[in-house]
Amino acid sequence: MRKLHFLLSLTVISIAALTGCSKSSDQAQTTPAASTIKIGLAGVKSGSDAQIGLTMMQGSQVAIDEWNAKGGVLGRQIETITLDDEGKPDKAVNVAQTLVDDGVVAVLGHFNSGCSIPASRVYNQGKVLQISPGSTNPQYTEQGYPFAFRICGRDDQQGQVTGAFLHDTLKLNTIAILHNKTAYGEGLATEVKKTFEAKGGTVVVFDGIGQDDNDFSANVSKIKGSGAQAFFWGGMYGQGGPLCVKMRQAGLNIPFVSGDGCFDQTLIDTVGANATDVYLTFGQDYHNLPAAAPFLKKYNEKYGQEGAYSAYGYDAANVYLTAVQQAQSTDSDKVAAAMKSHTYDTILGKVEFDDKGDVKASSYVLWTIKDGKFQVLPPAQ
């Protein structure tokens, strides 16, 4: 009897276990899908770079609002989670982990290369697709992560344009370079140096300063004594504007050249009457393109004046959501495959990605400041 009772007990336990497994499986199969598609918007919203980062994310939001007004994507509305990385690499890693933990399927950001690079490691581990609208350091996509993309060009492309302008167009033989010791600033400065020297020019000063340094007296004195015929600043507008003013006040009236990190109205406001011979590399002017008109109207109505990277944020969002629609999935492997196999029409032009996640063609041109505005520099005759 004891043996029979024991066997019956085992049978009951086995049936209960099987029933429990079956019930658990049924629950897993009937769990409803998330009601929204979560996308992270990450970048610098505070500090000296805040304006350029914030307007980039607002550009992405305009595109997402348009998609939601049309019914979203894959029949679901898009929910955005916007976080500030303060332009700091360690903060960017925390932001990235928070977004992964919150269940985002993609991140449009970050802006600063020094933030995008460490954050990309977190996104790669979490299989979250990332499109940076503004990070130009080559290392970002050279890491080999399959989910890392950028909608802008690279510093080795931008640096070639700048170096050629200094040597071939301005016909200069010696330049001085100062950078802000960041992945972006030092990276771009190094590419300018490489191009200029490869053309036979000489870089007489190549120094770095901290992002919080505001007293440029020693730097200006060194540049002035170096005999440099032009100066290149590898950094952001927050330091670039005051640096340019300091140089002019010291009687150093050589060309002041910088990259896309200085392409902000704040630079124009800061340099004021000292804007003569100021040159910047940035993408083509899109303001007069018919494709840009609806975006500019919506952005200005909602947020006011757009920033340098607002259109890049807008295009990054549209490319990602179009790829989701093409892949019929938010799975990062499928979306990445779609992005690398299609051509996208954007307000910045046609965009194609290579296997690294870089755009196949960049459109850097030279700009200058004239009549209180950024204007494309006419091609050299």
mmCIF file of N, CA and C in Angstrom, residues 130-245:
data_model
loop_
_atom_site.group_PDB
_atom_site.id
_atom_site.type_symbol
_atom_site.label_atom_id
_atom_site.label_comp_id
_atom_site.label_asym_id
_atom_site.label_seq_id
_atom_site.Cartn_x
_atom_site.Cartn_y
_atom_site.Cartn_z
ATOM 1 N N GLN A 130 21.844 52.303 -33.069
ATOM 2 C CA GLN A 130 22.181 53.689 -32.775
ATOM 3 C C GLN A 130 22.507 54.427 -34.066
ATOM 4 N N ILE A 131 21.890 55.597 -34.240
ATOM 5 C CA ILE A 131 22.248 56.483 -35.351
ATOM 6 C C ILE A 131 22.654 57.824 -34.757
ATOM 7 N N SER A 132 23.906 58.204 -34.930
ATOM 8 C CA SER A 132 24.339 59.517 -34.461
ATOM 9 C C SER A 132 24.154 60.549 -35.568
ATOM 10 N N PRO A 133 23.442 61.638 -35.284
ATOM 11 C CA PRO A 133 23.301 62.698 -36.277
ATOM 12 C C PRO A 133 24.539 63.584 -36.386
ATOM 13 N N GLY A 134 25.441 63.545 -35.365
ATOM 14 C CA GLY A 134 26.506 64.534 -35.366
ATOM 15 C C GLY A 134 27.887 64.092 -34.937
ATOM 16 N N SER A 135 28.090 62.817 -34.622
ATOM 17 C CA SER A 135 29.408 62.358 -34.163
ATOM 18 C C SER A 135 30.294 62.020 -35.350
ATOM 19 N N THR A 136 31.413 62.727 -35.486
ATOM 20 C CA THR A 136 32.230 62.629 -36.692
ATOM 21 C C THR A 136 33.540 61.864 -36.514
ATOM 22 N N ASN A 137 33.916 61.523 -35.284
ATOM 23 C CA ASN A 137 35.175 60.806 -35.077
ATOM 24 C C ASN A 137 35.110 59.423 -35.732
ATOM 25 N N PRO A 138 36.095 59.062 -36.566
ATOM 26 C CA PRO A 138 36.067 57.769 -37.267
ATOM 27 C C PRO A 138 35.948 56.560 -36.344
ATOM 28 N N GLN A 139 36.495 56.658 -35.130
ATOM 29 C CA GLN A 139 36.501 55.509 -34.230
ATOM 30 C C GLN A 139 35.097 54.987 -33.932
ATOM 31 N N TYR A 140 34.108 55.874 -33.986
ATOM 32 C CA TYR A 140 32.736 55.476 -33.669
ATOM 33 C C TYR A 140 32.281 54.286 -34.510
ATOM 34 N N THR A 141 32.539 54.332 -35.811
ATOM 35 C CA THR A 141 32.127 53.223 -36.682
ATOM 36 C C THR A 141 33.266 52.249 -36.972
ATOM 37 N N GLU A 142 34.484 52.607 -36.616
ATOM 38 C CA GLU A 142 35.609 51.701 -36.843
ATOM 39 C C GLU A 142 35.671 50.575 -35.806
ATOM 40 N N GLN A 143 34.832 50.640 -34.784
ATOM 41 C CA GLN A 143 34.825 49.584 -33.765
ATOM 42 C C GLN A 143 34.238 48.270 -34.286
ATOM 43 N N GLY A 144 33.525 48.360 -35.396
ATOM 44 C CA GLY A 144 32.968 47.152 -35.987
ATOM 45 C C GLY A 144 31.626 46.737 -35.422
ATOM 46 N N TYR A 145 30.950 47.634 -34.702
ATOM 47 C CA TYR A 145 29.641 47.288 -34.146
ATOM 48 C C TYR A 145 28.585 47.303 -35.248
ATOM 49 N N PRO A 146 27.789 46.248 -35.372
ATOM 50 C CA PRO A 146 26.822 46.176 -36.480
ATOM 51 C C PRO A 146 25.643 47.118 -36.341
ATOM 52 N N PHE A 147 25.437 47.693 -35.157
ATOM 53 C CA PHE A 147 24.258 48.529 -34.928
ATOM 54 C C PHE A 147 24.600 50.021 -34.829
ATOM 55 N N ALA A 148 25.846 50.394 -35.153
ATOM 56 C CA ALA A 148 26.274 51.795 -35.054
ATOM 57 C C ALA A 148 26.269 52.451 -36.437
ATOM 58 N N PHE A 149 25.512 53.520 -36.571
ATOM 59 C CA PHE A 149 25.408 54.271 -37.827
ATOM 60 C C PHE A 149 25.601 55.762 -37.535
ATOM 61 N N ARG A 150 25.916 56.512 -38.570
ATOM 62 C CA ARG A 150 25.906 57.976 -38.468
ATOM 63 C C ARG A 150 25.329 58.546 -39.752
ATOM 64 N N ILE A 151 24.643 59.692 -39.611
ATOM 65 C CA ILE A 151 24.015 60.326 -40.763
ATOM 66 C C ILE A 151 24.877 61.460 -41.308
ATOM 67 N N CYS A 152 25.938 61.804 -40.551
ATOM 68 C CA CYS A 152 26.863 62.866 -40.953
ATOM 69 C C CYS A 152 28.151 62.248 -41.506
ATOM 70 N N GLY A 153 29.094 63.094 -41.925
ATOM 71 C CA GLY A 153 30.374 62.610 -42.410
ATOM 72 C C GLY A 153 31.342 62.325 -41.280
ATOM 73 N N ARG A 154 32.588 62.016 -41.644
ATOM 74 C CA ARG A 154 33.635 61.675 -40.686
ATOM 75 C C ARG A 154 34.714 62.759 -40.668
ATOM 76 N N ASP A 155 35.494 62.768 -39.585
ATOM 77 C CA ASP A 155 36.558 63.760 -39.458
ATOM 78 C C ASP A 155 37.664 63.586 -40.488
ATOM 79 N N ASP A 156 37.911 62.355 -40.925
ATOM 80 C CA ASP A 156 38.948 62.193 -41.943
ATOM 81 C C ASP A 156 38.485 62.755 -43.289
ATOM 82 N N GLN A 157 37.172 62.853 -43.498
ATOM 83 C CA GLN A 157 36.640 63.521 -44.691
ATOM 84 C C GLN A 157 36.656 65.039 -44.492
ATOM 85 N N GLN A 158 36.218 65.476 -43.327
ATOM 86 C CA GLN A 158 36.162 66.905 -43.014
ATOM 87 C C GLN A 158 37.572 67.501 -42.950
ATOM 88 N N GLY A 159 38.487 66.749 -42.343
ATOM 89 C CA GLY A 159 39.857 67.229 -42.212
ATOM 90 C C GLY A 159 40.544 67.409 -43.549
ATOM 91 N N GLN A 160 40.224 66.555 -44.514
ATOM 92 C CA GLN A 160 40.800 66.684 -45.845
ATOM 93 C C GLN A 160 40.333 67.974 -46.526
ATOM 94 N N VAL A 161 39.045 68.297 -46.361
ATOM 95 C CA VAL A 161 38.502 69.519 -46.949
ATOM 96 C C VAL A 161 39.173 70.746 -46.327
ATOM 97 N N THR A 162 39.332 70.731 -45.002
ATOM 98 C CA THR A 162 39.929 71.865 -44.307
ATOM 99 C C THR A 162 41.408 72.026 -44.660
ATOM 100 N N GLY A 163 42.144 70.916 -44.615
ATOM 101 C CA GLY A 163 43.566 70.971 -44.919
ATOM 102 C C GLY A 163 43.838 71.448 -46.333
ATOM 103 N N ALA A 164 43.015 70.984 -47.273
ATOM 104 C CA ALA A 164 43.163 71.408 -48.671
ATOM 105 C C ALA A 164 42.826 72.886 -48.825
ATOM 106 N N PHE A 165 41.816 73.358 -48.113
ATOM 107 C CA PHE A 165 41.445 74.771 -48.169
ATOM 108 C C PHE A 165 42.597 75.645 -47.676
ATOM 109 N N LEU A 166 43.193 75.271 -46.561
ATOM 110 C CA LEU A 166 44.282 76.054 -45.988
ATOM 111 C C LEU A 166 45.496 76.087 -46.906
ATOM 112 N N HIS A 167 45.833 74.939 -47.482
ATOM 113 C CA HIS A 167 47.048 74.861 -48.294
ATOM 114 C C HIS A 167 46.821 75.272 -49.743
ATOM 115 N N ASP A 168 45.763 74.746 -50.355
ATOM 116 C CA ASP A 168 45.564 74.940 -51.794
ATOM 117 C C ASP A 168 44.806 76.218 -52.140
ATOM 118 N N THR A 169 43.795 76.553 -51.333
ATOM 119 C CA THR A 169 42.976 77.737 -51.634
ATOM 120 C C THR A 169 43.586 79.004 -51.041
ATOM 121 N N LEU A 170 43.925 78.959 -49.741
ATOM 122 C CA LEU A 170 44.516 80.135 -49.109
ATOM 123 C C LEU A 170 46.014 80.253 -49.393
ATOM 124 N N LYS A 171 46.608 79.197 -49.955
ATOM 125 C CA LYS A 171 48.026 79.203 -50.358
ATOM 126 C C LYS A 171 48.956 79.453 -49.164
ATOM 127 N N LEU A 172 48.697 78.762 -48.060
ATOM 128 C CA LEU A 172 49.477 78.955 -46.839
ATOM 129 C C LEU A 172 50.482 77.825 -46.649
ATOM 130 N N ASN A 173 51.580 78.153 -45.958
ATOM 131 C CA ASN A 173 52.628 77.161 -45.703
ATOM 132 C C ASN A 173 52.751 76.767 -44.243
ATOM 133 N N THR A 174 52.326 77.639 -43.337
ATOM 134 C CA THR A 174 52.444 77.354 -41.909
ATOM 135 C C THR A 174 51.129 77.663 -41.197
ATOM 136 N N ILE A 175 50.702 76.777 -40.321
ATOM 137 C CA ILE A 175 49.489 77.004 -39.531
ATOM 138 C C ILE A 175 49.731 76.576 -38.088
ATOM 139 N N ALA A 176 48.891 77.086 -37.201
ATOM 140 C CA ALA A 176 48.884 76.679 -35.799
ATOM 141 C C ALA A 176 47.564 75.981 -35.514
ATOM 142 N N ILE A 177 47.592 74.977 -34.661
ATOM 143 C CA ILE A 177 46.385 74.210 -34.337
ATOM 144 C C ILE A 177 46.246 74.096 -32.822
ATOM 145 N N LEU A 178 45.036 74.321 -32.351
ATOM 146 C CA LEU A 178 44.693 74.146 -30.938
ATOM 147 C C LEU A 178 43.419 73.326 -30.874
ATOM 148 N N HIS A 179 43.324 72.381 -29.941
ATOM 149 C CA HIS A 179 42.120 71.544 -29.819
ATOM 150 C C HIS A 179 41.711 71.417 -28.358
ATOM 151 N N ASN A 180 40.528 70.877 -28.133
ATOM 152 C CA ASN A 180 39.974 70.810 -26.774
ATOM 153 C C ASN A 180 40.147 69.446 -26.104
ATOM 154 N N LYS A 181 41.036 68.630 -26.608
ATOM 155 C CA LYS A 181 41.404 67.333 -26.005
ATOM 156 C C LYS A 181 40.258 66.322 -25.980
ATOM 157 N N THR A 182 39.218 66.524 -26.778
ATOM 158 C CA THR A 182 38.123 65.559 -26.821
ATOM 159 C C THR A 182 38.273 64.664 -28.044
ATOM 160 N N ALA A 183 37.471 63.598 -28.092
ATOM 161 C CA ALA A 183 37.505 62.697 -29.251
ATOM 162 C C ALA A 183 37.185 63.458 -30.527
ATOM 163 N N TYR A 184 36.258 64.395 -30.435
ATOM 164 C CA TYR A 184 35.920 65.203 -31.613
ATOM 165 C C TYR A 184 37.018 66.207 -31.923
ATOM 166 N N GLY A 185 37.323 67.079 -30.966
ATOM 167 C CA GLY A 185 38.232 68.187 -31.217
ATOM 168 C C GLY A 185 39.633 67.751 -31.604
ATOM 169 N N GLU A 186 40.213 66.862 -30.825
ATOM 170 C CA GLU A 186 41.567 66.387 -31.137
ATOM 171 C C GLU A 186 41.567 65.525 -32.391
ATOM 172 N N GLY A 187 40.484 64.749 -32.563
ATOM 173 C CA GLY A 187 40.393 63.899 -33.752
ATOM 174 C C GLY A 187 40.380 64.710 -35.032
ATOM 175 N N LEU A 188 39.547 65.755 -35.068
ATOM 176 C CA LEU A 188 39.470 66.601 -36.256
ATOM 177 C C LEU A 188 40.775 67.369 -36.461
ATOM 178 N N ALA A 189 41.337 67.884 -35.379
ATOM 179 C CA ALA A 189 42.597 68.629 -35.472
ATOM 180 C C ALA A 189 43.703 67.750 -36.046
ATOM 181 N N THR A 190 43.736 66.496 -35.639
ATOM 182 C CA THR A 190 44.755 65.569 -36.129
ATOM 183 C C THR A 190 44.598 65.322 -37.627
ATOM 184 N N GLU A 191 43.357 65.210 -38.087
ATOM 185 C CA GLU A 191 43.115 64.978 -39.518
ATOM 186 C C GLU A 191 43.499 66.202 -40.347
ATOM 187 N N VAL A 192 43.252 67.400 -39.822
ATOM 188 C CA VAL A 192 43.665 68.620 -40.520
ATOM 189 C C VAL A 192 45.190 68.661 -40.611
ATOM 190 N N LYS A 193 45.832 68.351 -39.517
ATOM 191 C CA LYS A 193 47.305 68.331 -39.475
ATOM 192 C C LYS A 193 47.863 67.347 -40.501
ATOM 193 N N LYS A 194 47.308 66.152 -40.554
ATOM 194 C CA LYS A 194 47.779 65.123 -41.492
ATOM 195 C C LYS A 194 47.641 65.586 -42.937
ATOM 196 N N THR A 195 46.498 66.162 -43.268
ATOM 197 C CA THR A 195 46.276 66.610 -44.645
ATOM 198 C C THR A 195 47.195 67.767 -45.005
ATOM 199 N N PHE A 196 47.304 68.742 -44.111
ATOM 200 C CA PHE A 196 48.118 69.925 -44.395
ATOM 201 C C PHE A 196 49.595 69.537 -44.570
ATOM 202 N N GLU A 197 50.079 68.665 -43.719
ATOM 203 C CA GLU A 197 51.477 68.235 -43.814
ATOM 204 C C GLU A 197 51.723 67.368 -45.042
ATOM 205 N N ALA A 198 50.741 66.554 -45.400
ATOM 206 C CA ALA A 198 50.892 65.713 -46.599
ATOM 207 C C ALA A 198 51.008 66.559 -47.859
ATOM 208 N N LYS A 199 50.473 67.768 -47.805
ATOM 209 C CA LYS A 199 50.545 68.675 -48.953
ATOM 210 C C LYS A 199 51.812 69.532 -48.936
ATOM 211 N N GLY A 200 52.650 69.311 -47.930
ATOM 212 C CA GLY A 200 53.902 70.055 -47.851
ATOM 213 C C GLY A 200 53.905 71.196 -46.869
ATOM 214 N N GLY A 201 52.794 71.423 -46.167
ATOM 215 C CA GLY A 201 52.722 72.503 -45.185
ATOM 216 C C GLY A 201 53.351 72.112 -43.858
ATOM 217 N N THR A 202 53.529 73.103 -42.990
ATOM 218 C CA THR A 202 54.134 72.880 -41.674
ATOM 219 C C THR A 202 53.182 73.346 -40.580
ATOM 220 N N VAL A 203 52.966 72.492 -39.588
ATOM 221 C CA VAL A 203 52.158 72.854 -38.422
ATOM 222 C C VAL A 203 53.126 73.279 -37.325
ATOM 223 N N VAL A 204 53.161 74.570 -37.022
ATOM 224 C CA VAL A 204 54.163 75.097 -36.090
ATOM 225 C C VAL A 204 53.722 75.004 -34.632
ATOM 226 N N VAL A 205 52.427 74.872 -34.400
ATOM 227 C CA VAL A 205 51.897 74.690 -33.048
ATOM 228 C C VAL A 205 50.797 73.641 -33.133
ATOM 229 N N PHE A 206 50.845 72.653 -32.224
ATOM 230 C CA PHE A 206 49.765 71.666 -32.111
ATOM 231 C C PHE A 206 49.591 71.373 -30.626
ATOM 232 N N ASP A 207 48.643 72.071 -30.001
ATOM 233 C CA ASP A 207 48.450 71.978 -28.556
ATOM 234 C C ASP A 207 46.997 71.678 -28.221
ATOM 235 N N GLY A 208 46.781 71.208 -26.993
ATOM 236 C CA GLY A 208 45.436 70.963 -26.507
ATOM 237 C C GLY A 208 45.179 71.716 -25.216
ATOM 238 N N ILE A 209 43.927 72.094 -24.991
ATOM 239 C CA ILE A 209 43.518 72.746 -23.750
ATOM 240 C C ILE A 209 42.277 72.036 -23.221
ATOM 241 N N GLY A 210 42.011 72.197 -21.937
ATOM 242 C CA GLY A 210 40.835 71.582 -21.343
ATOM 243 C C GLY A 210 39.555 72.262 -21.786
ATOM 244 N N GLN A 211 38.456 71.529 -21.727
ATOM 245 C CA GLN A 211 37.170 72.074 -22.153
ATOM 246 C C GLN A 211 36.696 73.227 -21.283
ATOM 247 N N ASP A 212 37.224 73.317 -20.069
ATOM 248 C CA ASP A 212 36.811 74.380 -19.157
ATOM 249 C C ASP A 212 37.787 75.556 -19.143
ATOM 250 N N ASP A 213 38.828 75.472 -19.946
ATOM 251 C CA ASP A 213 39.803 76.569 -19.989
ATOM 252 C C ASP A 213 39.208 77.779 -20.702
ATOM 253 N N ASN A 214 39.328 78.934 -20.076
ATOM 254 C CA ASN A 214 38.787 80.162 -20.658
ATOM 255 C C ASN A 214 39.823 81.270 -20.794
ATOM 256 N N ASP A 215 41.011 81.069 -20.227
ATOM 257 C CA ASP A 215 42.066 82.059 -20.355
ATOM 258 C C ASP A 215 43.022 81.596 -21.453
ATOM 259 N N PHE A 216 42.898 82.211 -22.614
ATOM 260 C CA PHE A 216 43.683 81.780 -23.769
ATOM 261 C C PHE A 216 44.942 82.611 -23.981
ATOM 262 N N SER A 217 45.312 83.409 -22.998
ATOM 263 C CA SER A 217 46.415 84.354 -23.168
ATOM 264 C C SER A 217 47.709 83.674 -23.581
ATOM 265 N N ALA A 218 48.087 82.612 -22.869
ATOM 266 C CA ALA A 218 49.338 81.924 -23.174
ATOM 267 C C ALA A 218 49.284 81.278 -24.556
ATOM 268 N N ASN A 219 48.134 80.732 -24.912
ATOM 269 C CA ASN A 219 47.985 80.094 -26.227
ATOM 270 C C ASN A 219 48.096 81.112 -27.350
ATOM 271 N N VAL A 220 47.416 82.240 -27.171
ATOM 272 C CA VAL A 220 47.446 83.282 -28.200
ATOM 273 C C VAL A 220 48.861 83.826 -28.362
ATOM 274 N N SER A 221 49.550 84.004 -27.236
ATOM 275 C CA SER A 221 50.926 84.506 -27.283
ATOM 276 C C SER A 221 51.839 83.537 -28.035
ATOM 277 N N LYS A 222 51.657 82.244 -27.792
ATOM 278 C CA LYS A 222 52.478 81.235 -28.463
ATOM 279 C C LYS A 222 52.204 81.208 -29.966
ATOM 280 N N ILE A 223 50.925 81.284 -30.315
ATOM 281 C CA ILE A 223 50.548 81.272 -31.736
ATOM 282 C C ILE A 223 51.100 82.512 -32.436
ATOM 283 N N LYS A 224 51.011 83.652 -31.752
ATOM 284 C CA LYS A 224 51.487 84.910 -32.335
ATOM 285 C C LYS A 224 52.991 84.866 -32.590
ATOM 286 N N GLY A 225 53.709 84.234 -31.678
ATOM 287 C CA GLY A 225 55.157 84.152 -31.824
ATOM 288 C C GLY A 225 55.637 83.055 -32.756
ATOM 289 N N SER A 226 54.711 82.207 -33.185
ATOM 290 C CA SER A 226 55.098 81.061 -34.025
ATOM 291 C C SER A 226 55.254 81.413 -35.494
ATOM 292 N N GLY A 227 54.709 82.548 -35.893
ATOM 293 C CA GLY A 227 54.739 82.920 -37.297
ATOM 294 C C GLY A 227 53.697 82.211 -38.141
ATOM 295 N N ALA A 228 52.706 81.603 -37.487
ATOM 296 C CA ALA A 228 51.658 80.890 -38.221
ATOM 297 C C ALA A 228 50.869 81.849 -39.105
ATOM 298 N N GLN A 229 50.551 81.391 -40.308
ATOM 299 C CA GLN A 229 49.789 82.212 -41.251
ATOM 300 C C GLN A 229 48.277 82.039 -41.093
ATOM 301 N N ALA A 230 47.861 81.020 -40.374
ATOM 302 C CA ALA A 230 46.439 80.776 -40.098
ATOM 303 C C ALA A 230 46.342 79.909 -38.853
ATOM 304 N N PHE A 231 45.144 79.854 -38.315
ATOM 305 C CA PHE A 231 44.913 79.107 -37.079
ATOM 306 C C PHE A 231 43.709 78.183 -37.263
ATOM 307 N N PHE A 232 43.831 76.944 -36.763
ATOM 308 C CA PHE A 232 42.698 76.020 -36.767
ATOM 309 C C PHE A 232 42.333 75.653 -35.339
ATOM 310 N N TRP A 233 41.019 75.745 -35.053
ATOM 311 C CA TRP A 233 40.495 75.384 -33.733
ATOM 312 C C TRP A 233 39.723 74.078 -33.841
ATOM 313 N N GLY A 234 40.165 73.069 -33.120
ATOM 314 C CA GLY A 234 39.448 71.794 -33.056
ATOM 315 C C GLY A 234 38.630 71.743 -31.783
ATOM 316 N N GLY A 235 37.385 72.182 -31.852
ATOM 317 C CA GLY A 235 36.555 72.216 -30.653
ATOM 318 C C GLY A 235 35.197 72.816 -30.942
ATOM 319 N N MET A 236 34.515 73.212 -29.872
ATOM 320 C CA MET A 236 33.147 73.692 -29.972
ATOM 321 C C MET A 236 33.076 75.213 -29.929
ATOM 322 N N TYR A 237 31.881 75.711 -30.242
ATOM 323 C CA TYR A 237 31.666 77.155 -30.343
ATOM 324 C C TYR A 237 31.801 77.869 -29.010
ATOM 325 N N GLY A 238 31.519 77.157 -27.899
ATOM 326 C CA GLY A 238 31.565 77.786 -26.579
ATOM 327 C C GLY A 238 32.934 78.346 -26.245
ATOM 328 N N GLN A 239 33.988 77.676 -26.684
ATOM 329 C CA GLN A 239 35.347 78.173 -26.507
ATOM 330 C C GLN A 239 35.852 78.872 -27.771
ATOM 331 N N GLY A 240 35.391 78.415 -28.916
ATOM 332 C CA GLY A 240 35.884 78.959 -30.175
ATOM 333 C C GLY A 240 35.608 80.442 -30.342
ATOM 334 N N GLY A 241 34.412 80.888 -29.965
ATOM 335 C CA GLY A 241 34.068 82.299 -30.099
ATOM 336 C C GLY A 241 34.963 83.202 -29.263
ATOM 337 N N PRO A 242 35.056 82.953 -27.948
ATOM 338 C CA PRO A 242 35.941 83.778 -27.121
ATOM 339 C C PRO A 242 37.408 83.702 -27.542
ATOM 340 N N LEU A 243 37.839 82.547 -28.024
ATOM 341 C CA LEU A 243 39.212 82.396 -28.487
ATOM 342 C C LEU A 243 39.480 83.286 -29.695
ATOM 343 N N CYS A 244 38.533 83.310 -30.621
ATOM 344 C CA CYS A 244 38.673 84.161 -31.805
ATOM 345 C C CYS A 244 38.753 85.630 -31.407
ATOM 346 N N VAL A 245 37.905 86.056 -30.477
ATOM 347 C CA VAL A 245 37.907 87.444 -30.012
ATOM 348 C C VAL A 245 39.248 87.776 -29.361
#
